[in-house]
Coordinates of C-alpha atoms in Angstrom, one line a residue:
X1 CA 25.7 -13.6 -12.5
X2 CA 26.8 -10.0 -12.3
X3 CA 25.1 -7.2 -14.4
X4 CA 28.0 -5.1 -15.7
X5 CA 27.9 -1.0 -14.5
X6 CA 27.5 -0.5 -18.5
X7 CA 24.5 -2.6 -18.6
X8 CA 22.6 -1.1 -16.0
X9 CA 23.2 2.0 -17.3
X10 CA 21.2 1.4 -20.5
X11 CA 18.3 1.2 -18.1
X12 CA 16.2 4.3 -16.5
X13 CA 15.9 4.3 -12.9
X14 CA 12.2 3.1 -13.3
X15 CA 13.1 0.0 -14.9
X16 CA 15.9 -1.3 -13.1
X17 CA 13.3 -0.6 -10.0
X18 CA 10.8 -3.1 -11.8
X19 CA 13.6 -5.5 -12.5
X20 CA 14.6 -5.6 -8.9
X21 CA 11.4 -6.1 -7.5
X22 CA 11.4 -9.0 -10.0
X23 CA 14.1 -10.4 -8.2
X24 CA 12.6 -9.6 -4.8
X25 CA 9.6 -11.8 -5.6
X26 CA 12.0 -14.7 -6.5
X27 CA 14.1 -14.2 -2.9
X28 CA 10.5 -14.1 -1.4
X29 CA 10.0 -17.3 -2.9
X30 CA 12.6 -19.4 -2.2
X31 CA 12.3 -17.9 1.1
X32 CA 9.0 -19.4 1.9
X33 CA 9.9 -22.6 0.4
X34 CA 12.9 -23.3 2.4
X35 CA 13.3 -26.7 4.5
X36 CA 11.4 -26.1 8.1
X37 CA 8.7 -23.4 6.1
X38 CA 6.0 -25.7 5.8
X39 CA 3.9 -27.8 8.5
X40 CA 4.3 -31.3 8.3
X41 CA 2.0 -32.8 5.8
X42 CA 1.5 -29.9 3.8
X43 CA 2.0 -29.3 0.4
X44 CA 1.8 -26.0 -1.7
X45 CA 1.3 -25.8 -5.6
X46 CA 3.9 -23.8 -7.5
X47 CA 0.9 -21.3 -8.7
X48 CA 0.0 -21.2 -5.1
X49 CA 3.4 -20.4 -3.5
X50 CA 4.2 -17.6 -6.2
X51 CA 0.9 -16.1 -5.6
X52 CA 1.9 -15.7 -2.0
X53 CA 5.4 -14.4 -2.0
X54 CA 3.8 -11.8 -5.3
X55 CA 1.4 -10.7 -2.8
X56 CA 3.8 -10.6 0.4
X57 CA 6.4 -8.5 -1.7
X58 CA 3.8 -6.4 -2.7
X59 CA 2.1 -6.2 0.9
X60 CA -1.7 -7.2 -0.3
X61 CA -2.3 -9.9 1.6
X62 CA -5.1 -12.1 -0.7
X63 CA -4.3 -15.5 -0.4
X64 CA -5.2 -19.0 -1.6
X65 CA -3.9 -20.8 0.9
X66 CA -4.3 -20.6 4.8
X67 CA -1.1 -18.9 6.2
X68 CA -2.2 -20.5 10.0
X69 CA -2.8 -23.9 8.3
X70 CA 0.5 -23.8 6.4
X71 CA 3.3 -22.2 8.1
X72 CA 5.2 -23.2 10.6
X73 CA 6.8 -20.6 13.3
X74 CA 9.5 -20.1 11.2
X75 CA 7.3 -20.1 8.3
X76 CA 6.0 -17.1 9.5
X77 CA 8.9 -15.3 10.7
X78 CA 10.2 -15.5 6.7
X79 CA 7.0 -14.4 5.8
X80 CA 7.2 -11.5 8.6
X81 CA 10.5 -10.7 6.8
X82 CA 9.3 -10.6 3.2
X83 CA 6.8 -8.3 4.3
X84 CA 9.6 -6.0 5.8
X85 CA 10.7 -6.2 2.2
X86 CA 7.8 -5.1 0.2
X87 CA 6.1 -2.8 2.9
X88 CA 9.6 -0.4 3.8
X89 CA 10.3 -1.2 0.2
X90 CA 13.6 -2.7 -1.5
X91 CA 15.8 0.3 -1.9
X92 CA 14.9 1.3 1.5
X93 CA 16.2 -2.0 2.9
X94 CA 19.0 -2.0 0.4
X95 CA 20.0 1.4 1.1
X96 CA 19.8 0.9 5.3
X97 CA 22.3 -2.7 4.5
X98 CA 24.7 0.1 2.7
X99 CA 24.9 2.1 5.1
X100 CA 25.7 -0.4 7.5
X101 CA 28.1 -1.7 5.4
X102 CA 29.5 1.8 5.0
X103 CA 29.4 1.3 1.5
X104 CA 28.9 4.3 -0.7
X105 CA 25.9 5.3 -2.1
X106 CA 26.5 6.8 -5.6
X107 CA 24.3 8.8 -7.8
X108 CA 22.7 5.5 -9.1
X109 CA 21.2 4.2 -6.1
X110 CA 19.8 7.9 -4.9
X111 CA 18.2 8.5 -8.0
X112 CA 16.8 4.7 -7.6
X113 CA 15.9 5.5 -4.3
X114 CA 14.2 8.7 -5.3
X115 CA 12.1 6.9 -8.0
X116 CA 10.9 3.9 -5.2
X117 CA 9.5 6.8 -3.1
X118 CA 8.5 8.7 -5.8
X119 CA 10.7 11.6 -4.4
X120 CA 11.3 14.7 -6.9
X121 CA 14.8 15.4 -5.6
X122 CA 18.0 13.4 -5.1
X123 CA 18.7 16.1 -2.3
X124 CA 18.5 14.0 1.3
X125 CA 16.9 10.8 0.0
X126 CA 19.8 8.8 2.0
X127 CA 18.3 10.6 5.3
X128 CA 14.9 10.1 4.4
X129 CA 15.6 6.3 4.0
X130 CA 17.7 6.6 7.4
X131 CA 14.4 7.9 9.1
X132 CA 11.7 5.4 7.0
X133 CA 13.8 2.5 8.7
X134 CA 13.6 4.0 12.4
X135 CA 10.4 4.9 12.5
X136 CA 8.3 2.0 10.7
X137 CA 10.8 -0.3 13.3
X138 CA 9.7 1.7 16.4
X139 CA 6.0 1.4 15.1
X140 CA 5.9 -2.3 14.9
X141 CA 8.1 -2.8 17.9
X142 CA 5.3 -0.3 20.1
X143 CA 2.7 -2.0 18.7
X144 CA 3.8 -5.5 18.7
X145 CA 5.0 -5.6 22.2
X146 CA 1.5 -3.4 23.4
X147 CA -0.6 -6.2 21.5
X148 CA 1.8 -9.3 22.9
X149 CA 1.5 -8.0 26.4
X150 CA -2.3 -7.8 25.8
X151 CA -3.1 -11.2 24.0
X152 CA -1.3 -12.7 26.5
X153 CA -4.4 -13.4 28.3
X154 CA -5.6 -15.2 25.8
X155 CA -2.5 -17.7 25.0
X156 CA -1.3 -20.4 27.1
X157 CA 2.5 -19.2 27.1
X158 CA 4.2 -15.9 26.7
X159 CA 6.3 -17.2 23.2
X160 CA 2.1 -17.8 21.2
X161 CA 1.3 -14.2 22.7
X162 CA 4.4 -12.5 21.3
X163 CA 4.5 -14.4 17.8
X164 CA 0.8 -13.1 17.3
X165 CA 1.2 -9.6 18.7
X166 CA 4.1 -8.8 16.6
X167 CA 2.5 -10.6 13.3
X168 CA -0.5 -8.9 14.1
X169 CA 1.8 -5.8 14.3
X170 CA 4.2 -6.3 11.2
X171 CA 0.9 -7.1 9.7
X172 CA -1.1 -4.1 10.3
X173 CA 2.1 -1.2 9.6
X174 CA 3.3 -3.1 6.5
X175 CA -1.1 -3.1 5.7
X176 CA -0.3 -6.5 4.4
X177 CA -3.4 -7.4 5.9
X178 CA -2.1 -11.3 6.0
X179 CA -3.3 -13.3 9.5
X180 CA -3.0 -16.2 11.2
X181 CA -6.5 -16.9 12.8
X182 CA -7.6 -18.1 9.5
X183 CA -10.6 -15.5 10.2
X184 CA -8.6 -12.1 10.5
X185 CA -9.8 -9.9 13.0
X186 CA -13.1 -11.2 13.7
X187 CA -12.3 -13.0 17.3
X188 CA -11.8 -9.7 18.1
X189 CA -15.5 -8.4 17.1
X190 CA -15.7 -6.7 20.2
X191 CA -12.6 -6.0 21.0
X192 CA -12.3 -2.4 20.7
X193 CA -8.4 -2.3 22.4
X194 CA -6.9 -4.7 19.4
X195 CA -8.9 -2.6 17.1
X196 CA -8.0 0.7 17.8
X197 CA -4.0 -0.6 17.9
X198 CA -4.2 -2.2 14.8
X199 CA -6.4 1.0 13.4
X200 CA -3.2 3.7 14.3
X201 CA -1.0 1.1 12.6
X202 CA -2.7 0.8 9.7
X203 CA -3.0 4.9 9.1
X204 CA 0.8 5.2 10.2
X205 CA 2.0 2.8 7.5
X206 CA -0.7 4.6 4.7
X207 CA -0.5 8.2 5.7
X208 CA 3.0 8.4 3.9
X209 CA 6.6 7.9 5.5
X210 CA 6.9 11.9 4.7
X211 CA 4.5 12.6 6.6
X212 CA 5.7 10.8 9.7
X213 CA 9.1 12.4 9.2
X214 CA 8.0 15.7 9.5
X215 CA 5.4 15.3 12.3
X216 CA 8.3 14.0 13.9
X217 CA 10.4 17.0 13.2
X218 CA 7.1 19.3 14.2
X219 CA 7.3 17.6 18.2
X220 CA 11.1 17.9 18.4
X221 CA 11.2 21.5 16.8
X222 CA 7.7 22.4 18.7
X223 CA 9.7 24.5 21.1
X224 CA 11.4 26.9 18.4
X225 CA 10.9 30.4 17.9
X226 CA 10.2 30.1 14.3
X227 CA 7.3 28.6 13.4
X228 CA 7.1 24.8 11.6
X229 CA 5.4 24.8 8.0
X230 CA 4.7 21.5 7.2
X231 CA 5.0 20.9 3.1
X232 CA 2.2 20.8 0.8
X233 CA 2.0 17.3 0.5
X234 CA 1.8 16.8 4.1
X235 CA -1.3 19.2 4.4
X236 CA -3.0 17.4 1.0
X237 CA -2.2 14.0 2.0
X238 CA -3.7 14.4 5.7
X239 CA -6.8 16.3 5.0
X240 CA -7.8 13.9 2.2
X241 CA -6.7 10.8 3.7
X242 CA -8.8 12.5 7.1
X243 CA -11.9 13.0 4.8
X244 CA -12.1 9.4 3.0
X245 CA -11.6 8.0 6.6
X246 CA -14.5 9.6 8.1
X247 CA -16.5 9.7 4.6
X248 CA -16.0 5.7 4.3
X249 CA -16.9 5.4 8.2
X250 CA -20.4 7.5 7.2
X251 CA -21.1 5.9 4.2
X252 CA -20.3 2.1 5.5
X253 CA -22.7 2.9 9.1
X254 CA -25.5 4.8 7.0
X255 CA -25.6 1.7 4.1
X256 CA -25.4 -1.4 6.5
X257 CA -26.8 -0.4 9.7
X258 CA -30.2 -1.7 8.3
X259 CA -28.8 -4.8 6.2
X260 CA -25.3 -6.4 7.7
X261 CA -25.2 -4.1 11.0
X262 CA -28.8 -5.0 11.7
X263 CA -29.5 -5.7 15.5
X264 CA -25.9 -4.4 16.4
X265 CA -25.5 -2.0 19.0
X266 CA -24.4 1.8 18.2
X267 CA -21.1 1.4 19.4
X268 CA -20.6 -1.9 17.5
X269 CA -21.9 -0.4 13.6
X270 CA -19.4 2.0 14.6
X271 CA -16.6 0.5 15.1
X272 CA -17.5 -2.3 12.6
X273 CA -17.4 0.9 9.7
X274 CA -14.4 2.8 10.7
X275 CA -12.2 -0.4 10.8
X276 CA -13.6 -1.3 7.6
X277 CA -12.9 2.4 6.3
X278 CA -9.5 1.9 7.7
X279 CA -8.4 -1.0 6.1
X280 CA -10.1 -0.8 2.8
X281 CA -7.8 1.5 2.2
X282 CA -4.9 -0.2 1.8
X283 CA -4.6 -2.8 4.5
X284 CA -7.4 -5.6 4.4
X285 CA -7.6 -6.8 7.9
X286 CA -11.6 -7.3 8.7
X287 CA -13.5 -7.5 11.6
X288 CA -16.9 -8.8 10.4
X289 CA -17.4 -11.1 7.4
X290 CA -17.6 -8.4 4.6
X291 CA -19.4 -11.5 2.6
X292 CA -22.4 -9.9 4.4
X293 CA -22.2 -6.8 3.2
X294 CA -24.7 -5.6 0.1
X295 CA -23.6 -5.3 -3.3
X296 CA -23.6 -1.3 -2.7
X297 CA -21.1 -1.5 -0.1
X298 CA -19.1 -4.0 -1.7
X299 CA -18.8 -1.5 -4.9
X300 CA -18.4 1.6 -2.8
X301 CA -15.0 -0.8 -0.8
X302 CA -13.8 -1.5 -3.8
X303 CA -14.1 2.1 -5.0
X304 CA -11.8 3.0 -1.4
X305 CA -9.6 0.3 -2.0
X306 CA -9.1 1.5 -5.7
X307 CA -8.2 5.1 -4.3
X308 CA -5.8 3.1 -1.9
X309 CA -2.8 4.6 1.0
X310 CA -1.0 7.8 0.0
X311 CA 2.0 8.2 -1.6
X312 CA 6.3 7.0 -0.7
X313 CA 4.0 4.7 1.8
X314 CA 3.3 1.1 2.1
X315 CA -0.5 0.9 0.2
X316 CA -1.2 0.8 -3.2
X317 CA -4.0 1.9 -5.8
X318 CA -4.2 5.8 -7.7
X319 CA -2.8 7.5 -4.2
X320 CA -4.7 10.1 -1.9
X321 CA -2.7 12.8 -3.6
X322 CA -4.0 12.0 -7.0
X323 CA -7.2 11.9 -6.1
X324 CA -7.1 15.3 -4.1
X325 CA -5.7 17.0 -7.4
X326 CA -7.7 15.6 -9.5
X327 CA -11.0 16.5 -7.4
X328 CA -9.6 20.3 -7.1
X329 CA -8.9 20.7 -10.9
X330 CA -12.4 19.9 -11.6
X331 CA -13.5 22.0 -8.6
X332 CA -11.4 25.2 -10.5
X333 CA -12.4 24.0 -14.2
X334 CA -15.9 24.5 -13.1
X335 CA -15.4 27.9 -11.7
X336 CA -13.6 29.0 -14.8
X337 CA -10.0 29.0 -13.4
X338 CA -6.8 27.6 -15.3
X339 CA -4.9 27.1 -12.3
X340 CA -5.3 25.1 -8.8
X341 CA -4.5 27.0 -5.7
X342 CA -4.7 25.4 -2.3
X343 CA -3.2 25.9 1.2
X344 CA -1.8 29.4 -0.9
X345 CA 0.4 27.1 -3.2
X346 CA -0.2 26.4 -6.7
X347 CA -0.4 23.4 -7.8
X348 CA 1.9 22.5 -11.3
X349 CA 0.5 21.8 -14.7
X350 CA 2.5 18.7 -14.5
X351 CA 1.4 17.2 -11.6
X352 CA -2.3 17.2 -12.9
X353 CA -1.3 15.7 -16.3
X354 CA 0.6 12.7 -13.9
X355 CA -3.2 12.4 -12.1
X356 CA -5.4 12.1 -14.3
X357 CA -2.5 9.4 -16.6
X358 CA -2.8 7.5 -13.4
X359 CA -6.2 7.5 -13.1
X360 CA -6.6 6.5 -16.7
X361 CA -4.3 3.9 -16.8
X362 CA -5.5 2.7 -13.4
X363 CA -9.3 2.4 -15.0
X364 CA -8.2 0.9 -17.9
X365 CA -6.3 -1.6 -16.3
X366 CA -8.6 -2.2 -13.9
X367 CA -11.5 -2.8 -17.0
X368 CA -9.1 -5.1 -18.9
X369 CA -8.6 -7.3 -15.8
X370 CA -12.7 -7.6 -15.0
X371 CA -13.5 -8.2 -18.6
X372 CA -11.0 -11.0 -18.9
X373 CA -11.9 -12.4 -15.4
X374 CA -15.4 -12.0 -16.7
X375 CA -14.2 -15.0 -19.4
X376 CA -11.9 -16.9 -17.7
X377 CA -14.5 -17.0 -14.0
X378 CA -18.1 -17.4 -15.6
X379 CA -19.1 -18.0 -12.3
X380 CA -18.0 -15.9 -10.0
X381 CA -20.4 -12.9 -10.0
X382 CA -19.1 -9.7 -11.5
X383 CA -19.0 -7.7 -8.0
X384 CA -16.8 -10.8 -6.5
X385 CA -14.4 -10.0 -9.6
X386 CA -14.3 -6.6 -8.8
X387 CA -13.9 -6.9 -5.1
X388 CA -11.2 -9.0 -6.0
X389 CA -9.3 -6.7 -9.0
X390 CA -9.6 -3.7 -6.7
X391 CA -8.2 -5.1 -3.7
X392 CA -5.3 -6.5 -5.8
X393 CA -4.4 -3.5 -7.4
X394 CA -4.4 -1.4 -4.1
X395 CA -2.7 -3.8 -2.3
X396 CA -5.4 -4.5 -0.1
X397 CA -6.4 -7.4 0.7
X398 CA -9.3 -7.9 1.1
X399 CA -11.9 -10.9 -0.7
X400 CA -15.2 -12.2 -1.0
X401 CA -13.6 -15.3 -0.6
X402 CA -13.2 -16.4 -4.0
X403 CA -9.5 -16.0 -4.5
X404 CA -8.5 -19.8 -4.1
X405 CA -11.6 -21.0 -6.5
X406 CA -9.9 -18.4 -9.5
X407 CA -8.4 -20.4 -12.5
X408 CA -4.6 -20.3 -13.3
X409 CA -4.9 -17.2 -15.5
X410 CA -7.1 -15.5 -13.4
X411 CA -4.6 -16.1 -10.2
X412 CA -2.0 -14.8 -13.1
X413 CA -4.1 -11.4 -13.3
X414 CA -4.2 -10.6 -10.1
X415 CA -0.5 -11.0 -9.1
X416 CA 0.2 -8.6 -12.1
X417 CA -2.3 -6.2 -10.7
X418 CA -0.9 -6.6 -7.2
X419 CA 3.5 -6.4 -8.5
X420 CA 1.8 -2.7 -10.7
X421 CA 0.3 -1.4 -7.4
X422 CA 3.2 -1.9 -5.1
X423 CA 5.6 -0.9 -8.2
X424 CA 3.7 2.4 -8.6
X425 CA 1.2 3.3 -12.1
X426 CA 3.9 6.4 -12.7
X427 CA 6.9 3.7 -12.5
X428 CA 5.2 1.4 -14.1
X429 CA 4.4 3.5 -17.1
X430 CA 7.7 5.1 -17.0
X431 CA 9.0 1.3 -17.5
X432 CA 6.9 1.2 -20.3
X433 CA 7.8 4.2 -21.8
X434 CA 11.5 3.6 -22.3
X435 CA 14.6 6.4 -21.9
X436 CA 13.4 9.9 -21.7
X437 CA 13.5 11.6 -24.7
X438 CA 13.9 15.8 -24.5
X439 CA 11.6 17.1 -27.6
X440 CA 14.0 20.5 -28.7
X441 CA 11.3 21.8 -31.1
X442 CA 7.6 23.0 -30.7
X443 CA 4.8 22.8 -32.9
X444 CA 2.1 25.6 -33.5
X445 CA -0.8 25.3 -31.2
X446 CA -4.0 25.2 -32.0
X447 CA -8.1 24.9 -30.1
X448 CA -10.1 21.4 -30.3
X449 CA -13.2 21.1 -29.4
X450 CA -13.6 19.0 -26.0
X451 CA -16.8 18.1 -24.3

């Protein structure tokens, strides 16, 4: 059925985004339910096959079922390809299908494109969708092929080696976190080659696809007389995402080195903590059973994996970059200043009133969804629900291994939880929120008392 140009256009940008990733979860669907998908014998619920396209469009990777134990080869290469879909994002792959088409792209589909990414201009977001495709495909290529030729060694034939290297690959860089070991990482304990791979995959698919663009254009410009500035997102994205990396590795090493990490070498509760600090940040790949770790580190994971990847990336949760803003308003409120300056920019009014809506909303949600998993999972204990709400909401992945024991209404919750963090909170609340509506008068203001 075809949606008429006047029909669309009653929508805002954010909602025909929602509406489309709608219909991406229903491709994803009858994708991994097509004849050949499945291994002989095996049969997948409805609830259960919906729950994994929901969290393969949205790149999270929880699962009820095992993806080993299910799929087929083909099975997984669909499932490689909805991950494609919901890590470079659908108006990304839309847009590079365009293009090869030569079909035009109209005012529309930018200003679609620019709410996806959560872009501010319409000016080059064709280009910056032409460069998003290029380099996440170099990325997984590199990485698939360095991690094929290396697990090779460990497969019989050449064909096993290169279907786990570049699952392994797509995997990481999308930070779907889905495997098919059935145990994730952990054959690879002490592995520290596989790790670090997967590691730089994981950070190049969280840092931000801006970012990569213009530490690309810094190394082919790195020869000009006139000096590169990089943007001010680059510098805030970068230094925050750099100081929750090495902040979670600390915190992780210093919490379990006595409880989970106990009898471990140095170099092993090292590793063990900044892969975990890694991928609890958007990509919930695991090296050590995380079931192990204490109730304080299980809180202060799911606090990283609320935080999530950075911005016009492939993670979820509240974004680096509204954390950052958030932390230096408070920072300036408490030294009596009305204004944030950093890296000698200043920071708009309006970009702190879209922070701390996201964190509110984010929270709230967040509460909602423990309080009713609270009812509908009496047993699970209320860190496991936690664990679990967190991880869906920034994408993650990550469980405690309860995910295929949750109830109907409680799978329900958290594929909601994981379409609203790969939709975006500010997209999602625009969708909400209806047709912008220009206010042409003020009102008086006036003091209230706060605090």
């Amino acid at each position: 059925m075809r949606i008429s140009p006047e029909k669309i256009n009653k929508y805002t940008p954010a909602q025909l985004i929602v509406f489309y990733y709608f219909m991406a979860i229903t491709v994803s669907y009858i994708l991994l339910n097509l004849p050949g998908v499945y291994l002989p014998g095996v049969h997948v619920t409805f609830i259960d096959s919906l729950f994994t396209a929901v969290s393969a469009v949205s790149v999270t990777g929880l699962s009820t079922i095992s993806i080993g134990g299910t799929y087929t080869t083909f099975g997984l290469v669909m499932l490689m390809l909805v991950l494609q879909l919901g890590g470079i994002g659908i108006m990304s792959l839309g847009t590079f299908f365009w293009l090869l088409i030569k079909k035009r792209i109209g005012l529309r589909e930018r200003q679609l494109i620019m709410v996806d990414h959560n872009q501010y201009s319409l000016q080059g977001v064709v280009h910056l969708i032409q460069e998003i495709i290029k380099i996440i495909f170099v990325i997984e290529l590199t990485g698939g092929l360095i991690l094929s030729i290396y697990l090779k060694q460990f497969y019989a034939t050449w064909n096993e080696a290169f279907l786990h290297g570049m699952f392994m690959a797509v995997s990481a860089t999308t930070n779907a976190g889905f495997d098919i070991t059935e145990a994730s990482l952990m054959p690879y304990f002490g592995d520290y080659f596989v790790q670090t791979i997967v590691m730089i995959l994981i950070v190049l698919g969280a840092i931000g696809f801006p970012v990569l663009i213009e530490v690309k254009s810094f190394v082919k410009r790195r020869n000009d007389k006139v000096r590169f500035r990089f943007s001010l997102f680059t510098k805030i994205t970068t230094v925050t995402f750099g100081i929750l990396l090495v902040f979670g590795t600390v915190v992780l090493y210093a919490m379990e080195s006595s409880n989970a990490f106990r009898g471990m070498a140095w170099h092993e509760k090292f590793f063990t903590s900044l892969f975990h600090s890694v991928s609890a940040r958007s990509a919930g790949l695991t090296t050590f059973d995380v079931t192990q770790f204490t109730e304080a580190s299980d809180i202060f994971i799911s606090t990283l994996m609320f935080i999530g990847a950075s911005p016009s990336s492939v993670g979820g949760g509240i974004r680096t970059t509204t954390l950052a803003i958030a932390v230096l308003f408070l920072i300036n409120f408490a030294k009596g200043n009305d204004v944030i300056h950093v890296f000698k920019r200043q920071i708009k009014l309006v970009d702190v009133f879209r922070s701390y809506a996201v964190i509110i909303l984010a929270g709230f949600m967040v509460i909602t969804a423990l309080i009713t998993l609270l009812l509908t999972e009496p047993d699970v204990p209320v860190v496991a629900l936690l664990f679990e709400i967190t991880s869906a909401f920034g994408t993650c992945g990550m469980s405690l291994g309860i995910t295929s024991d949750l109830s109907m209404i409680g799978k329900v919750i958290l594929m909601l939880l994981m379409f609203i963090g790969r939709v975006g909170l500010i997209s999602f609340l625009y969708t909400l929120g209806g047709k912008e509506n220009k206010i042409a008068y003020r009102y008086p203001k006036e003091r209230v008392i706060i605090g």
